[in-house]
Coordinates of C-alpha atoms and ligand atoms in Angstrom, one line a residue:
M1 CA -27.1 -2.5 -12.6
S2 CA -26.0 0.8 -13.9
A3 CA -27.5 2.4 -17.0
V4 CA -24.5 4.7 -17.5
P5 CA -23.1 4.3 -21.1
I6 CA -19.8 2.9 -19.9
A7 CA -17.7 3.3 -23.1
S8 CA -18.1 7.1 -23.0
S9 CA -18.2 7.6 -19.2
T10 CA -15.7 9.6 -17.3
P11 CA -14.1 8.3 -14.1
A12 CA -16.5 10.5 -12.2
D13 CA -19.5 8.9 -14.0
T14 CA -18.1 5.4 -13.3
L15 CA -17.5 6.2 -9.6
R16 CA -21.1 7.4 -9.4
A17 CA -22.4 4.2 -11.1
L18 CA -20.4 2.2 -8.6
G19 CA -21.6 4.2 -5.6
A20 CA -18.0 4.9 -4.7
Q21 CA -15.9 7.8 -3.6
L22 CA -12.1 7.9 -4.0
F23 CA -10.1 9.8 -1.5
V24 CA -6.7 10.5 -3.0
R25 CA -4.4 10.9 0.0
G26 CA -0.9 12.5 0.3
W27 CA 2.3 10.9 1.4
L28 CA 2.3 8.2 4.1
S29 CA -1.4 7.3 3.6
A30 CA -2.8 5.1 0.9
N31 CA -6.0 6.1 -0.9
N32 CA -9.4 5.2 0.5
V33 CA -12.3 4.0 -1.6
L34 CA -15.6 4.6 0.3
F35 CA -19.0 3.0 -0.5
P36 CA -21.3 5.1 1.6
D37 CA -24.4 3.1 0.7
S38 CA -24.0 -0.6 0.5
G39 CA -27.6 -1.7 1.2
E40 CA -28.2 -4.2 3.9
Q41 CA -24.5 -4.8 4.5
G42 CA -23.9 -1.1 5.2
A43 CA -21.2 1.4 4.2
A44 CA -17.7 0.0 3.4
V45 CA -14.2 1.5 3.0
V46 CA -11.3 -0.1 1.3
D47 CA -8.0 0.7 3.0
S48 CA -7.6 3.1 6.0
G49 CA -4.4 5.1 5.6
Y50 CA -1.4 5.6 7.9
V51 CA -1.7 5.4 11.7
S52 CA -0.7 9.0 12.4
H53 CA -3.3 10.2 9.8
G54 CA -6.1 8.4 11.7
A55 CA -7.9 11.6 12.7
Q56 CA -7.8 12.9 9.1
T57 CA -9.1 9.6 7.7
L58 CA -11.9 9.6 10.3
A59 CA -12.8 13.2 9.4
L60 CA -13.0 12.3 5.6
L61 CA -15.2 9.3 6.2
E62 CA -17.5 11.1 8.8
H63 CA -18.0 14.0 6.4
A64 CA -19.0 11.6 3.6
L65 CA -21.1 9.3 5.7
G66 CA -23.1 11.9 7.6
E67 CA -25.4 9.9 10.0
R68 CA -24.7 6.5 8.4
P69 CA -22.3 4.3 10.4
L70 CA -19.3 2.6 8.7
A71 CA -20.1 -1.1 8.7
R72 CA -17.2 -2.7 6.9
I73 CA -13.4 -2.1 6.5
L74 CA -11.5 -4.0 3.9
N75 CA -7.7 -4.0 3.3
T76 CA -6.0 -4.8 0.0
H77 CA -2.9 -5.8 2.0
L78 CA -1.5 -5.2 5.5
H79 CA 1.1 -2.5 4.9
S80 CA 1.2 0.4 7.4
D81 CA -0.1 2.9 4.9
H82 CA -3.1 0.8 4.0
C83 CA -4.2 -0.6 7.4
G84 CA -2.8 2.0 9.8
G85 CA -6.3 3.6 10.3
N86 CA -8.0 0.3 11.1
A87 CA -7.8 0.6 14.9
A88 CA -9.0 4.2 14.9
L89 CA -12.0 3.4 12.6
L90 CA -12.9 0.4 14.8
R91 CA -12.8 2.6 17.9
R92 CA -15.1 5.1 16.2
W93 CA -17.5 2.4 14.7
P94 CA -17.1 -0.6 17.1
R95 CA -19.7 -2.6 15.2
A96 CA -17.8 -2.4 12.0
R97 CA -16.4 -5.7 10.6
L98 CA -12.8 -5.8 9.3
S99 CA -11.8 -8.1 6.5
V100 CA -8.2 -8.7 5.3
P101 CA -6.9 -11.0 2.5
L102 CA -7.1 -14.6 3.4
G103 CA -3.3 -15.2 3.2
Y104 CA -2.8 -13.2 6.4
A105 CA -5.1 -15.5 8.4
P106 CA -2.3 -17.3 10.2
H107 CA -0.6 -14.0 11.2
V108 CA -3.6 -12.1 12.6
R109 CA -5.1 -14.8 14.7
P110 CA -3.2 -14.7 17.0
W111 CA -1.6 -11.4 16.1
N112 CA 2.0 -11.9 14.9
A113 CA 3.6 -8.6 14.1
Q114 CA 6.9 -10.3 13.2
A115 CA 5.2 -12.4 10.5
L116 CA 3.2 -9.4 9.3
G117 CA 6.5 -7.7 8.5
F118 CA 5.9 -4.5 10.5
H119 CA 9.1 -5.2 12.4
A120 CA 11.1 -5.9 9.3
M121 CA 10.2 -2.5 8.0
D122 CA 10.1 -0.8 11.4
Q123 CA 6.9 0.9 10.6
R124 CA 4.5 2.2 13.2
Y125 CA 1.2 0.4 13.5
E126 CA -1.5 -0.2 16.0
P127 CA -2.8 -3.8 16.3
F128 CA -6.5 -4.4 15.3
E129 CA -9.0 -7.2 15.5
V130 CA -9.8 -9.0 12.2
H131 CA -13.4 -10.4 11.7
G132 CA -13.3 -11.9 8.3
F133 CA -11.2 -12.7 5.2
L134 CA -11.2 -11.8 1.5
A135 CA -10.7 -15.1 -0.3
P136 CA -9.4 -14.9 -3.9
G137 CA -12.1 -16.4 -6.2
N138 CA -14.9 -15.0 -4.1
T139 CA -16.8 -11.8 -4.5
V140 CA -17.6 -9.0 -2.1
R141 CA -20.7 -6.7 -2.4
L142 CA -19.7 -3.1 -2.4
G143 CA -22.3 -0.5 -3.4
P144 CA -24.7 -2.0 -6.0
H145 CA -22.1 -4.4 -7.5
D146 CA -20.3 -7.5 -6.7
W147 CA -16.5 -7.1 -6.8
E148 CA -14.2 -10.1 -7.6
I149 CA -11.3 -10.8 -5.3
H150 CA -8.1 -11.6 -7.1
A151 CA -4.7 -12.6 -5.5
T152 CA -1.8 -10.4 -6.7
P153 CA 1.4 -11.4 -5.0
G154 CA 4.6 -9.6 -5.8
H155 CA 4.6 -6.3 -3.9
D156 CA 3.3 -8.3 -1.0
P157 CA 2.8 -12.1 -1.0
D158 CA -0.8 -11.9 0.3
A159 CA -2.1 -8.8 -1.4
V160 CA -5.4 -8.8 -3.3
V161 CA -7.1 -6.5 -5.8
L162 CA -10.8 -6.0 -6.3
F163 CA -12.4 -6.0 -9.7
E164 CA -15.9 -4.9 -10.7
P165 CA -16.7 -6.6 -14.1
V166 CA -19.7 -4.4 -15.2
T167 CA -17.9 -1.1 -15.3
R168 CA -14.5 -2.9 -15.5
T169 CA -13.1 -1.0 -12.5
L170 CA -10.0 -2.2 -10.5
I171 CA -9.1 -1.3 -7.0
S172 CA -5.4 -2.1 -7.5
G173 CA -3.8 -1.4 -4.1
D174 CA -0.1 -1.4 -4.7
A175 CA -0.1 -4.0 -7.5
L176 CA -0.4 -1.3 -10.3
W177 CA 0.2 2.4 -10.1
E178 CA 0.0 4.8 -13.0
Q179 CA 3.6 6.0 -13.0
R180 CA 5.9 4.0 -10.7
L181 CA 6.4 0.5 -9.5
A182 CA 5.9 -0.4 -5.8
I183 CA 8.7 -2.1 -4.0
I184 CA 8.7 -5.9 -4.4
F185 CA 9.1 -6.6 -0.7
P186 CA 9.8 -10.4 -0.7
E187 CA 12.9 -9.8 -2.8
L188 CA 14.4 -7.6 0.0
V189 CA 14.5 -10.5 2.4
G190 CA 15.8 -13.1 -0.1
E191 CA 12.4 -14.5 -1.2
S192 CA 10.8 -14.6 -4.6
G193 CA 8.6 -11.7 -5.7
F194 CA 9.6 -10.5 -9.2
E195 CA 8.0 -13.4 -11.1
E196 CA 4.9 -13.1 -8.9
A197 CA 4.7 -9.4 -9.7
Q198 CA 5.0 -10.2 -13.4
R199 CA 2.1 -12.6 -13.1
A200 CA 0.0 -10.1 -11.2
L201 CA 0.5 -7.6 -14.1
D202 CA -0.5 -10.4 -16.5
L203 CA -3.7 -11.0 -14.5
I204 CA -4.6 -7.3 -14.5
E205 CA -4.0 -7.2 -18.3
R206 CA -6.5 -10.2 -18.7
L207 CA -9.0 -8.5 -16.5
A208 CA -8.8 -5.5 -18.9
P209 CA -9.9 -2.8 -16.5
R210 CA -11.2 0.5 -18.0
L211 CA -10.6 2.4 -14.8
V212 CA -8.0 1.9 -12.0
L213 CA -8.4 3.2 -8.5
P214 CA -4.8 2.8 -7.3
G215 CA -3.5 2.7 -3.7
H216 CA -1.5 5.9 -4.4
G217 CA -2.2 8.7 -6.9
E218 CA -5.2 9.7 -9.0
A219 CA -7.6 7.3 -10.7
F220 CA -6.4 6.5 -14.3
T221 CA -7.7 5.0 -17.5
D222 CA -4.6 4.5 -19.6
V223 CA -4.1 1.0 -18.2
A224 CA -2.0 -0.2 -21.1
A225 CA 0.6 2.5 -20.5
A226 CA 0.7 1.8 -16.8
L227 CA 1.2 -1.9 -17.4
S228 CA 4.0 -1.4 -19.9
A229 CA 5.8 1.1 -17.6
S230 CA 5.5 -1.3 -14.7
R231 CA 6.8 -4.2 -16.8
R232 CA 9.8 -2.1 -18.0
R233 CA 10.7 -1.2 -14.5
L234 CA 10.3 -4.8 -13.3
D235 CA 12.5 -6.1 -16.1
A236 CA 15.2 -3.6 -15.2
F237 CA 15.0 -4.7 -11.5
M238 CA 15.1 -8.3 -12.4
A239 CA 18.2 -7.7 -14.5
A240 CA 19.9 -5.8 -11.7
P241 CA 18.4 -6.7 -8.3
D242 CA 20.9 -4.3 -6.6
R243 CA 19.0 -1.4 -8.2
H244 CA 15.8 -2.6 -6.8
H245 CA 17.4 -2.7 -3.3
Q246 CA 18.7 0.8 -3.8
Y247 CA 15.3 2.0 -4.9
A248 CA 13.6 0.3 -2.0
T249 CA 16.2 1.8 0.5
R250 CA 15.6 5.3 -0.8
A251 CA 11.8 4.9 -0.7
L252 CA 11.8 3.4 2.9
V253 CA 14.3 5.9 4.3
T254 CA 12.2 8.7 2.8
Y255 CA 9.0 7.2 4.2
H256 CA 10.6 6.9 7.7
L257 CA 11.9 10.4 7.6
M258 CA 8.4 11.8 6.6
A259 CA 6.8 9.8 9.4
Q260 CA 9.4 11.2 11.9
R261 CA 9.5 14.7 10.3
A262 CA 13.1 15.3 11.4
L263 CA 15.9 13.2 12.9
P264 CA 19.5 13.6 13.9
R265 CA 21.6 12.3 10.9
E266 CA 23.3 9.8 13.2
A267 CA 19.9 8.4 14.3
L268 CA 18.7 8.0 10.7
Q269 CA 21.9 6.2 9.8
H270 CA 21.6 4.0 12.8
W271 CA 17.9 3.2 11.9
I272 CA 19.1 2.0 8.5
T273 CA 21.6 -0.4 10.0
Q274 CA 19.0 -1.7 12.4
T275 CA 16.0 -2.2 10.0
P276 CA 16.0 -5.8 8.8
V277 CA 14.9 -5.2 5.2
L278 CA 17.5 -2.5 4.7
R279 CA 20.3 -4.2 6.5
R280 CA 20.6 -6.7 3.7
A281 CA 20.8 -4.1 1.0
P282 CA 24.7 -4.1 0.8
G283 CA 24.6 -7.8 0.3
E284 CA 23.6 -10.8 2.4
H285 CA 27.0 -11.4 3.9
A286 CA 27.9 -7.7 4.5
S287 CA 29.9 -6.9 7.6
A288 CA 28.6 -4.5 10.3
E289 CA 31.2 -2.0 8.9
D290 CA 29.8 -2.4 5.3
V291 CA 26.2 -1.8 6.6
K292 CA 27.3 1.3 8.5
R293 CA 29.1 2.6 5.4
F294 CA 26.0 1.8 3.2
A295 CA 23.8 3.7 5.7
E296 CA 26.1 6.8 5.6
E297 CA 26.2 6.7 1.8
T298 CA 22.5 6.4 1.5
V299 CA 21.9 9.5 3.6
Q300 CA 24.7 11.3 1.8
R301 CA 23.2 10.5 -1.6
L302 CA 19.7 11.7 -0.5
I303 CA 21.3 15.0 0.6
A304 CA 23.3 15.4 -2.6
D305 CA 20.2 14.8 -4.6
G306 CA 18.3 17.4 -2.7
V307 CA 15.7 15.0 -1.4
V308 CA 16.8 15.5 2.2
V309 CA 18.4 18.6 3.9
E310 CA 20.7 18.7 6.8
E311 CA 20.9 21.5 9.3
G312 CA 23.0 21.4 12.5
G313 CA 23.2 17.6 12.3
V314 CA 19.5 17.2 11.9
V315 CA 18.0 15.9 8.6
R316 CA 14.5 16.5 7.3
M317 CA 12.7 16.2 3.9
A318 CA 13.6 19.1 1.5
G319 CA 10.9 21.6 0.6
Ligands
ZN401 ZN1 2.0 -1.7 0.1

C-alpha cells in the first residue's frame, strides 16, 4: 500500500502511487491508462484508442513499457474510440489477454457486430478476440492495488468504471467527464438510458472519488463540479429529448468527418440518412424526405456555425 499522504497529493503523486500512467489522447481516440508493472499478472492497459490511431497507441505503450510485454488489455466499454486498438495490440503482444465488461459476453462470443452497435453508428472497427470478462462486483489487480469494477449503464448499457478505494481514484470511461456529457446512446434507438445515466452519476457520487481519469480530457479532481454539470445537462436532455438527439447527431457527424478527413457534401448527407442511430433523429415515423431534409439541415448548421467548411462541394472540419 502507498505511503503517499493522499489528502495533499497531486494527481501526479496519486498516479505514481497507483503505478499508473495516463495518456491523454486527441480526437477520435479515448485516453489510455497504462500500468507498466503489475507484478505476476504483468503490464495492463485500460482502453486502446481508435482503430486508425493503432500505430500511435502502439508507439506510446512501447515507449513506456520498454522491454516489458503488455500482458493485459481491459476495455471500459466497446465503443470504437475505446476498443479500436485492441486488434493491433493483440497482434503486437499475442500472449496478452483481453477483458471486456461482462454485459458484452453474448455479443463477442460469437462475434456479433450488429449487437455491438458498430453498424448502428457506422464506425470503423476491427474484430478482436476476447479472453475474459470484467464482472461488476469483482475486483481486478492493476499495479499494486485492487480496483473495484462497477456497472455504469447510461452512455452504454454494458459500460463499467474502475475504482481504487485507497487513493479513491476512478477510471470513468465515458460515464463522467469534467466538462461535457457523453451521448446517451440507448435513447437514440428508443431504449431507456437517461435514468440509468442518473443512477451512474449517483453511484460515482457515493464512491466519492478524489481523482478521476476520464475517457476523454485531462485528469480532474473537482468531482462535485463535474457531477453537477453532468446532472444539469442530463436534466435538460430529459426535459427535451430532441435536443439530445441534435447534440448526438452533431457529435457523431463531426466524429465521422474527422475519421474521414474530408467528404463530398452529398456523401456526408447520404451517410446521415443511412446511419441507423441518426436516421431516427427527425422522429421515429419520419419519411425518407424528412430524413433527407434533416441531413441537409444538419450539415448546413455545422457550416453556418463554423464547425465544418465547404470548398467545391467537399466538406472538412474547420481549422
Ligand atoms: Zn463511449
